[in-house]
Short mmCIF file of C-alpha atoms in Angstrom, two decimals:
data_model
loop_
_atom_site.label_atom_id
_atom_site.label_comp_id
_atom_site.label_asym_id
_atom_site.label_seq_id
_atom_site.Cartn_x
_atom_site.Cartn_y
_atom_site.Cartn_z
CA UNK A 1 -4.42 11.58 18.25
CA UNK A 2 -4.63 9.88 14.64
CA UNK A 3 -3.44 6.65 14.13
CA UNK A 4 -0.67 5.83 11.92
CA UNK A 5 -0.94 2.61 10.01
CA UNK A 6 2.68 1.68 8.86
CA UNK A 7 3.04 -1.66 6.03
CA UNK A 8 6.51 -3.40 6.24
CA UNK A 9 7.86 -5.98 3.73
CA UNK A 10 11.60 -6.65 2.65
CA UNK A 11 12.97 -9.96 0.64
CA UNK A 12 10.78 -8.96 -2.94
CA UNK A 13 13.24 -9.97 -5.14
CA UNK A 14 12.20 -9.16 -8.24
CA UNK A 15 8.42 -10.36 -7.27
CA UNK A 16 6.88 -7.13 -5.67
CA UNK A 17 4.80 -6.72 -8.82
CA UNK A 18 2.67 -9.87 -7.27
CA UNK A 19 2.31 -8.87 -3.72
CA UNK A 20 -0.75 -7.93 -2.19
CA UNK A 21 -0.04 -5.15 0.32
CA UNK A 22 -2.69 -3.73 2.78
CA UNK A 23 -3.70 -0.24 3.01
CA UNK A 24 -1.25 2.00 5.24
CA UNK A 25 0.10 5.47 5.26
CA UNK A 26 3.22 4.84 5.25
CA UNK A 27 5.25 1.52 3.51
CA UNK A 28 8.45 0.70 4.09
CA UNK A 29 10.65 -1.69 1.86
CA UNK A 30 13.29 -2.96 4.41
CA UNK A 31 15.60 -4.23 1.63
CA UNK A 32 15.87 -6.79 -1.42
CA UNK A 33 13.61 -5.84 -3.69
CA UNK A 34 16.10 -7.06 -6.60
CA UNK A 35 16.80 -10.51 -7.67
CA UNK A 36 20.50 -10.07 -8.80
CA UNK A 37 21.21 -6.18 -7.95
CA UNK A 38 23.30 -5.27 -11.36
CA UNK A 39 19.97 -4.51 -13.71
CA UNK A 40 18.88 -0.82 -13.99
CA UNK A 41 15.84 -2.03 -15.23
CA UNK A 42 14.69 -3.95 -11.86
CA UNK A 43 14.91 -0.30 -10.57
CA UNK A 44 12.59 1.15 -13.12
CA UNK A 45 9.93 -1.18 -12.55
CA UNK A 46 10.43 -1.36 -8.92
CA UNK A 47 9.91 2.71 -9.12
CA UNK A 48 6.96 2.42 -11.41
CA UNK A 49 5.76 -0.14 -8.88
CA UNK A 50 5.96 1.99 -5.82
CA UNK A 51 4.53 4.90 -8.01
CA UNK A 52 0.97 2.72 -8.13
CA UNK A 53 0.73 1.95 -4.48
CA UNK A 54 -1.75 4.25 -2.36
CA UNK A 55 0.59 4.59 0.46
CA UNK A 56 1.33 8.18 1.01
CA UNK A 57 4.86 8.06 2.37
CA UNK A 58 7.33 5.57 1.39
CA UNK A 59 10.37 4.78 2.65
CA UNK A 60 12.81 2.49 0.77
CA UNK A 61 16.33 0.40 2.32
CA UNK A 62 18.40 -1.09 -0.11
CA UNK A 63 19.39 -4.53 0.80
CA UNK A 64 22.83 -6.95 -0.11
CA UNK A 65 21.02 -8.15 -3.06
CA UNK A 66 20.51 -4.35 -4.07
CA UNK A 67 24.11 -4.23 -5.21
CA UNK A 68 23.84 -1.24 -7.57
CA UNK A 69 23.12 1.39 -4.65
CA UNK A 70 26.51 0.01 -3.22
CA UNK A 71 28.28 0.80 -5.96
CA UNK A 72 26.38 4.43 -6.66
CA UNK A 73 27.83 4.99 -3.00
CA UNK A 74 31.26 4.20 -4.26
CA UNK A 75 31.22 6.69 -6.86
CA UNK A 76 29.11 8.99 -5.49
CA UNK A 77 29.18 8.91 -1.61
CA UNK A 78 31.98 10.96 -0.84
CA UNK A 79 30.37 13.90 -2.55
CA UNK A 80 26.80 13.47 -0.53
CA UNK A 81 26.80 14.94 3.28
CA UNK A 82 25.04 13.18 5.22
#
């Protein structure tokens, strides 16, 4: 059976750009990556971020400090079936 070499970090906040992350298949972001949660742009970069990494799966959790995915849900999440 092949192994399966999963990278976990959370608490970012704004600073992902300078973390050194080891090689994995899959990396998850278990939540915080923003430092106030109310700029698009911290999402942009954040995406363009993840979009550099060599991990081939990636899994992302928004945390309290993630604040614009809470209100997205608030507009949005009584449309989406989950």
């Amino acid at each position: 059976m092949a192994k399966v070499r999963i990278i976990c970090i959370s608490d970012t906040h704004g600073q992902h750009a300078g973390v050194r992350l080891p090689d994995g298949d899959i990396l998850i972001h278990a939540g915080d990556f923003m430092t106030y949660g109310n700029a698009p742009r911290e999402i942009i970069d954040f995406n363009a971020w993840l979009g550099r990494l060599p991990h081939r799966h990636k899994i992302i959790i928004a945390g309290n400090h993630d604040r614009l995915f809470a209100s997205i849900w608030r507009t949005l999440g009584s449309k989406w079936k989950v």
